[in-house]
Amino acid sequence: QVQLVESGGGLVQPGGSRRLSCVASGFAFRNYAMAWVRQVPGKELEWVSTIDRTGGLTAFADSVKDRFAISRDNAKNTLYLQMNGLNSDDTAVYYCSKYIFNNGELPIYRPQEFPKRGQGTQVTVST
Protein backbone atom coordinates (compact mmCIF):
# COMPACT_ATOMS: atom_id res chain seq x y z
CA GLN A 1 0.00 0.00 0.00
CA VAL A 2 1.03 3.62 -0.39
CA GLN A 3 3.37 4.78 2.35
CA LEU A 4 4.85 8.21 2.86
CA VAL A 5 7.34 8.75 5.66
CA GLU A 6 8.45 12.26 6.47
CA SER A 7 11.55 13.15 8.48
CA GLY A 8 13.89 16.02 9.18
CA GLY A 9 11.79 18.15 11.45
CA GLY A 10 12.95 19.62 14.72
CA LEU A 11 13.64 22.83 16.59
CA VAL A 12 15.13 25.59 14.47
CA GLN A 13 16.12 29.12 15.40
CA PRO A 14 14.52 32.01 13.54
CA GLY A 15 16.39 32.64 10.33
CA GLY A 16 17.66 29.09 10.25
CA SER A 17 17.31 26.34 7.66
CA ARG A 18 16.03 22.81 7.61
CA ARG A 19 15.61 20.10 4.98
CA LEU A 20 12.68 17.76 5.17
CA SER A 21 12.58 14.40 3.42
CA CYS A 22 9.72 12.12 2.46
CA VAL A 23 10.42 8.54 1.45
CA ALA A 24 7.68 7.00 -0.66
CA SER A 25 6.84 3.34 -1.19
CA GLY A 26 4.02 1.19 -2.47
CA PHE A 27 3.55 3.05 -5.75
CA ALA A 28 5.50 4.25 -8.80
CA PHE A 29 6.81 7.46 -7.23
CA ARG A 30 8.29 8.74 -10.50
CA ASN A 31 4.82 8.84 -12.10
CA TYR A 32 3.11 11.18 -9.66
CA ALA A 33 3.23 14.83 -8.76
CA MET A 34 3.79 15.42 -5.07
CA ALA A 35 3.12 18.20 -2.61
CA TRP A 36 4.11 19.47 0.79
CA VAL A 37 1.42 20.77 3.07
CA ARG A 38 1.51 21.90 6.69
CA GLN A 39 -0.86 22.23 9.59
CA VAL A 40 -0.94 24.10 12.85
CA PRO A 41 -3.16 22.52 15.52
CA GLY A 42 -6.62 23.99 15.33
CA LYS A 43 -6.08 25.45 11.88
CA GLU A 44 -6.77 24.20 8.38
CA LEU A 45 -4.26 22.37 6.29
CA GLU A 46 -2.12 24.84 4.33
CA TRP A 47 -0.59 24.06 0.96
CA VAL A 48 3.15 24.80 0.79
CA SER A 49 4.51 23.55 -2.52
CA THR A 50 3.93 21.17 -5.44
CA ILE A 51 6.30 19.47 -7.84
CA ASP A 52 5.53 17.61 -11.06
CA ARG A 53 6.62 14.04 -11.57
CA THR A 54 9.89 14.95 -13.29
CA GLY A 55 10.89 17.70 -10.91
CA GLY A 56 10.96 20.24 -13.70
CA LEU A 57 7.91 22.21 -12.64
CA THR A 58 7.27 23.59 -9.18
CA ALA A 59 4.87 25.94 -7.42
CA PHE A 60 4.94 27.62 -4.03
CA ALA A 61 2.57 29.37 -1.71
CA ASP A 62 3.21 33.09 -1.47
CA SER A 63 4.08 32.68 2.20
CA VAL A 64 7.13 30.53 1.40
CA LYS A 65 8.10 31.65 -2.08
CA ASP A 66 11.77 32.64 -2.36
CA ARG A 67 12.53 30.89 0.95
CA PHE A 68 11.61 27.25 0.31
CA ALA A 69 12.66 24.87 -2.46
CA ILE A 70 11.05 21.58 -3.40
CA SER A 71 12.87 18.80 -5.20
CA ARG A 72 12.72 15.06 -5.74
CA ASP A 73 15.03 12.16 -6.44
CA ASN A 74 13.02 9.60 -8.38
CA ALA A 75 15.84 7.06 -8.17
CA LYS A 76 15.56 7.18 -4.38
CA ASN A 77 11.76 7.59 -4.22
CA THR A 78 12.32 10.65 -2.09
CA LEU A 79 10.78 14.11 -1.97
CA TYR A 80 12.54 17.04 -0.31
CA LEU A 81 11.67 20.44 1.07
CA GLN A 82 14.54 22.82 1.72
CA MET A 83 13.42 25.55 4.06
CA ASN A 84 15.47 28.70 4.54
CA GLY A 85 14.83 31.92 6.41
CA LEU A 86 12.48 30.19 8.82
CA ASN A 87 10.24 32.24 11.09
CA SER A 88 7.66 31.48 13.73
CA ASP A 89 4.87 31.41 11.13
CA ASP A 90 6.52 28.32 9.65
CA THR A 91 5.99 26.33 12.85
CA ALA A 92 3.72 23.44 11.92
CA VAL A 93 3.53 19.74 11.21
CA TYR A 94 4.70 19.18 7.65
CA TYR A 95 3.27 16.44 5.48
CA CYS A 96 4.13 15.15 2.06
CA SER A 97 1.22 14.18 -0.11
CA LYS A 98 0.67 12.22 -3.32
CA TYR A 99 -1.39 13.40 -6.31
CA ILE A 100 -4.16 10.98 -7.24
CA PHE A 101 -3.69 11.24 -11.01
CA ASN A 102 -0.89 9.66 -12.98
CA ASN A 103 -0.12 12.37 -15.53
CA GLY A 104 2.54 14.90 -16.42
CA GLU A 105 0.92 18.10 -15.28
CA LEU A 106 1.81 20.37 -12.36
CA PRO A 107 -1.52 20.29 -10.62
CA ILE A 108 -3.15 23.10 -8.73
CA TYR A 109 -3.36 21.90 -5.15
CA ARG A 110 -6.80 20.68 -4.17
CA PRO A 111 -6.99 18.67 -0.94
CA GLN A 112 -9.35 16.10 -2.45
CA GLU A 113 -6.77 15.38 -5.16
CA PHE A 114 -3.97 14.89 -2.63
CA PRO A 115 -5.73 12.72 -0.06
CA LYS A 116 -2.82 10.55 0.99
CA ARG A 117 -0.33 11.98 3.49
CA GLY A 118 2.33 10.60 5.78
CA GLN A 119 2.43 10.89 9.54
CA GLY A 120 4.10 14.27 9.36
CA THR A 121 7.19 15.83 10.87
CA GLN A 122 7.07 18.69 13.36
CA VAL A 123 9.01 21.86 12.62
CA THR A 124 9.25 24.36 15.45
CA VAL A 125 10.85 27.74 14.87
CA SER A 126 11.80 29.31 18.16
CA THR A 127 14.65 30.72 20.21
CSV table of C-alpha atoms in Angstrom, one decimal:
chain,number,residue,atom,x,y,z
A,1,GLN,CA,0.0,0.0,0.0
A,2,VAL,CA,1.0,3.6,-0.4
A,3,GLN,CA,3.4,4.8,2.3
A,4,LEU,CA,4.9,8.2,2.9
A,5,VAL,CA,7.3,8.8,5.7
A,6,GLU,CA,8.5,12.3,6.5
A,7,SER,CA,11.5,13.1,8.5
A,8,GLY,CA,13.9,16.0,9.2
A,9,GLY,CA,11.8,18.2,11.5
A,10,GLY,CA,13.0,19.6,14.7
A,11,LEU,CA,13.6,22.8,16.6
A,12,VAL,CA,15.1,25.6,14.5
A,13,GLN,CA,16.1,29.1,15.4
A,14,PRO,CA,14.5,32.0,13.5
A,15,GLY,CA,16.4,32.6,10.3
A,16,GLY,CA,17.7,29.1,10.2
A,17,SER,CA,17.3,26.3,7.7
A,18,ARG,CA,16.0,22.8,7.6
A,19,ARG,CA,15.6,20.1,5.0
A,20,LEU,CA,12.7,17.8,5.2
A,21,SER,CA,12.6,14.4,3.4
A,22,CYS,CA,9.7,12.1,2.5
A,23,VAL,CA,10.4,8.5,1.5
A,24,ALA,CA,7.7,7.0,-0.7
A,25,SER,CA,6.8,3.3,-1.2
A,26,GLY,CA,4.0,1.2,-2.5
A,27,PHE,CA,3.5,3.1,-5.8
A,28,ALA,CA,5.5,4.3,-8.8
A,29,PHE,CA,6.8,7.5,-7.2
A,30,ARG,CA,8.3,8.7,-10.5
A,31,ASN,CA,4.8,8.8,-12.1
A,32,TYR,CA,3.1,11.2,-9.7
A,33,ALA,CA,3.2,14.8,-8.8
A,34,MET,CA,3.8,15.4,-5.1
A,35,ALA,CA,3.1,18.2,-2.6
A,36,TRP,CA,4.1,19.5,0.8
A,37,VAL,CA,1.4,20.8,3.1
A,38,ARG,CA,1.5,21.9,6.7
A,39,GLN,CA,-0.9,22.2,9.6
A,40,VAL,CA,-0.9,24.1,12.9
A,41,PRO,CA,-3.2,22.5,15.5
A,42,GLY,CA,-6.6,24.0,15.3
A,43,LYS,CA,-6.1,25.4,11.9
A,44,GLU,CA,-6.8,24.2,8.4
A,45,LEU,CA,-4.3,22.4,6.3
A,46,GLU,CA,-2.1,24.8,4.3
A,47,TRP,CA,-0.6,24.1,1.0
A,48,VAL,CA,3.1,24.8,0.8
A,49,SER,CA,4.5,23.5,-2.5
A,50,THR,CA,3.9,21.2,-5.4
A,51,ILE,CA,6.3,19.5,-7.8
A,52,ASP,CA,5.5,17.6,-11.1
A,53,ARG,CA,6.6,14.0,-11.6
A,54,THR,CA,9.9,14.9,-13.3
A,55,GLY,CA,10.9,17.7,-10.9
A,56,GLY,CA,11.0,20.2,-13.7
A,57,LEU,CA,7.9,22.2,-12.6
A,58,THR,CA,7.3,23.6,-9.2
A,59,ALA,CA,4.9,25.9,-7.4
A,60,PHE,CA,4.9,27.6,-4.0
A,61,ALA,CA,2.6,29.4,-1.7
A,62,ASP,CA,3.2,33.1,-1.5
A,63,SER,CA,4.1,32.7,2.2
A,64,VAL,CA,7.1,30.5,1.4
A,65,LYS,CA,8.1,31.7,-2.1
A,66,ASP,CA,11.8,32.6,-2.4
A,67,ARG,CA,12.5,30.9,0.9
A,68,PHE,CA,11.6,27.3,0.3
A,69,ALA,CA,12.7,24.9,-2.5
A,70,ILE,CA,11.0,21.6,-3.4
A,71,SER,CA,12.9,18.8,-5.2
A,72,ARG,CA,12.7,15.1,-5.7
A,73,ASP,CA,15.0,12.2,-6.4
A,74,ASN,CA,13.0,9.6,-8.4
A,75,ALA,CA,15.8,7.1,-8.2
A,76,LYS,CA,15.6,7.2,-4.4
A,77,ASN,CA,11.8,7.6,-4.2
A,78,THR,CA,12.3,10.7,-2.1
A,79,LEU,CA,10.8,14.1,-2.0
A,80,TYR,CA,12.5,17.0,-0.3
A,81,LEU,CA,11.7,20.4,1.1
A,82,GLN,CA,14.5,22.8,1.7
A,83,MET,CA,13.4,25.6,4.1
A,84,ASN,CA,15.5,28.7,4.5
A,85,GLY,CA,14.8,31.9,6.4
A,86,LEU,CA,12.5,30.2,8.8
A,87,ASN,CA,10.2,32.2,11.1
A,88,SER,CA,7.7,31.5,13.7
A,89,ASP,CA,4.9,31.4,11.1
A,90,ASP,CA,6.5,28.3,9.7
A,91,THR,CA,6.0,26.3,12.9
A,92,ALA,CA,3.7,23.4,11.9
A,93,VAL,CA,3.5,19.7,11.2
A,94,TYR,CA,4.7,19.2,7.6
A,95,TYR,CA,3.3,16.4,5.5
A,96,CYS,CA,4.1,15.1,2.1
A,97,SER,CA,1.2,14.2,-0.1
A,98,LYS,CA,0.7,12.2,-3.3
A,99,TYR,CA,-1.4,13.4,-6.3
A,100,ILE,CA,-4.2,11.0,-7.2
A,101,PHE,CA,-3.7,11.2,-11.0
A,102,ASN,CA,-0.9,9.7,-13.0
A,103,ASN,CA,-0.1,12.4,-15.5
A,104,GLY,CA,2.5,14.9,-16.4
A,105,GLU,CA,0.9,18.1,-15.3
A,106,LEU,CA,1.8,20.4,-12.4
A,107,PRO,CA,-1.5,20.3,-10.6
A,108,ILE,CA,-3.1,23.1,-8.7
A,109,TYR,CA,-3.4,21.9,-5.2
A,110,ARG,CA,-6.8,20.7,-4.2
A,111,PRO,CA,-7.0,18.7,-0.9
A,112,GLN,CA,-9.3,16.1,-2.4
A,113,GLU,CA,-6.8,15.4,-5.2
A,114,PHE,CA,-4.0,14.9,-2.6
A,115,PRO,CA,-5.7,12.7,-0.1
A,116,LYS,CA,-2.8,10.5,1.0
A,117,ARG,CA,-0.3,12.0,3.5
A,118,GLY,CA,2.3,10.6,5.8
A,119,GLN,CA,2.4,10.9,9.5
A,120,GLY,CA,4.1,14.3,9.4
A,121,THR,CA,7.2,15.8,10.9
A,122,GLN,CA,7.1,18.7,13.4
A,123,VAL,CA,9.0,21.9,12.6
A,124,THR,CA,9.3,24.4,15.5
A,125,VAL,CA,10.9,27.7,14.9
A,126,SER,CA,11.8,29.3,18.2
A,127,THR,CA,14.7,30.7,20.2
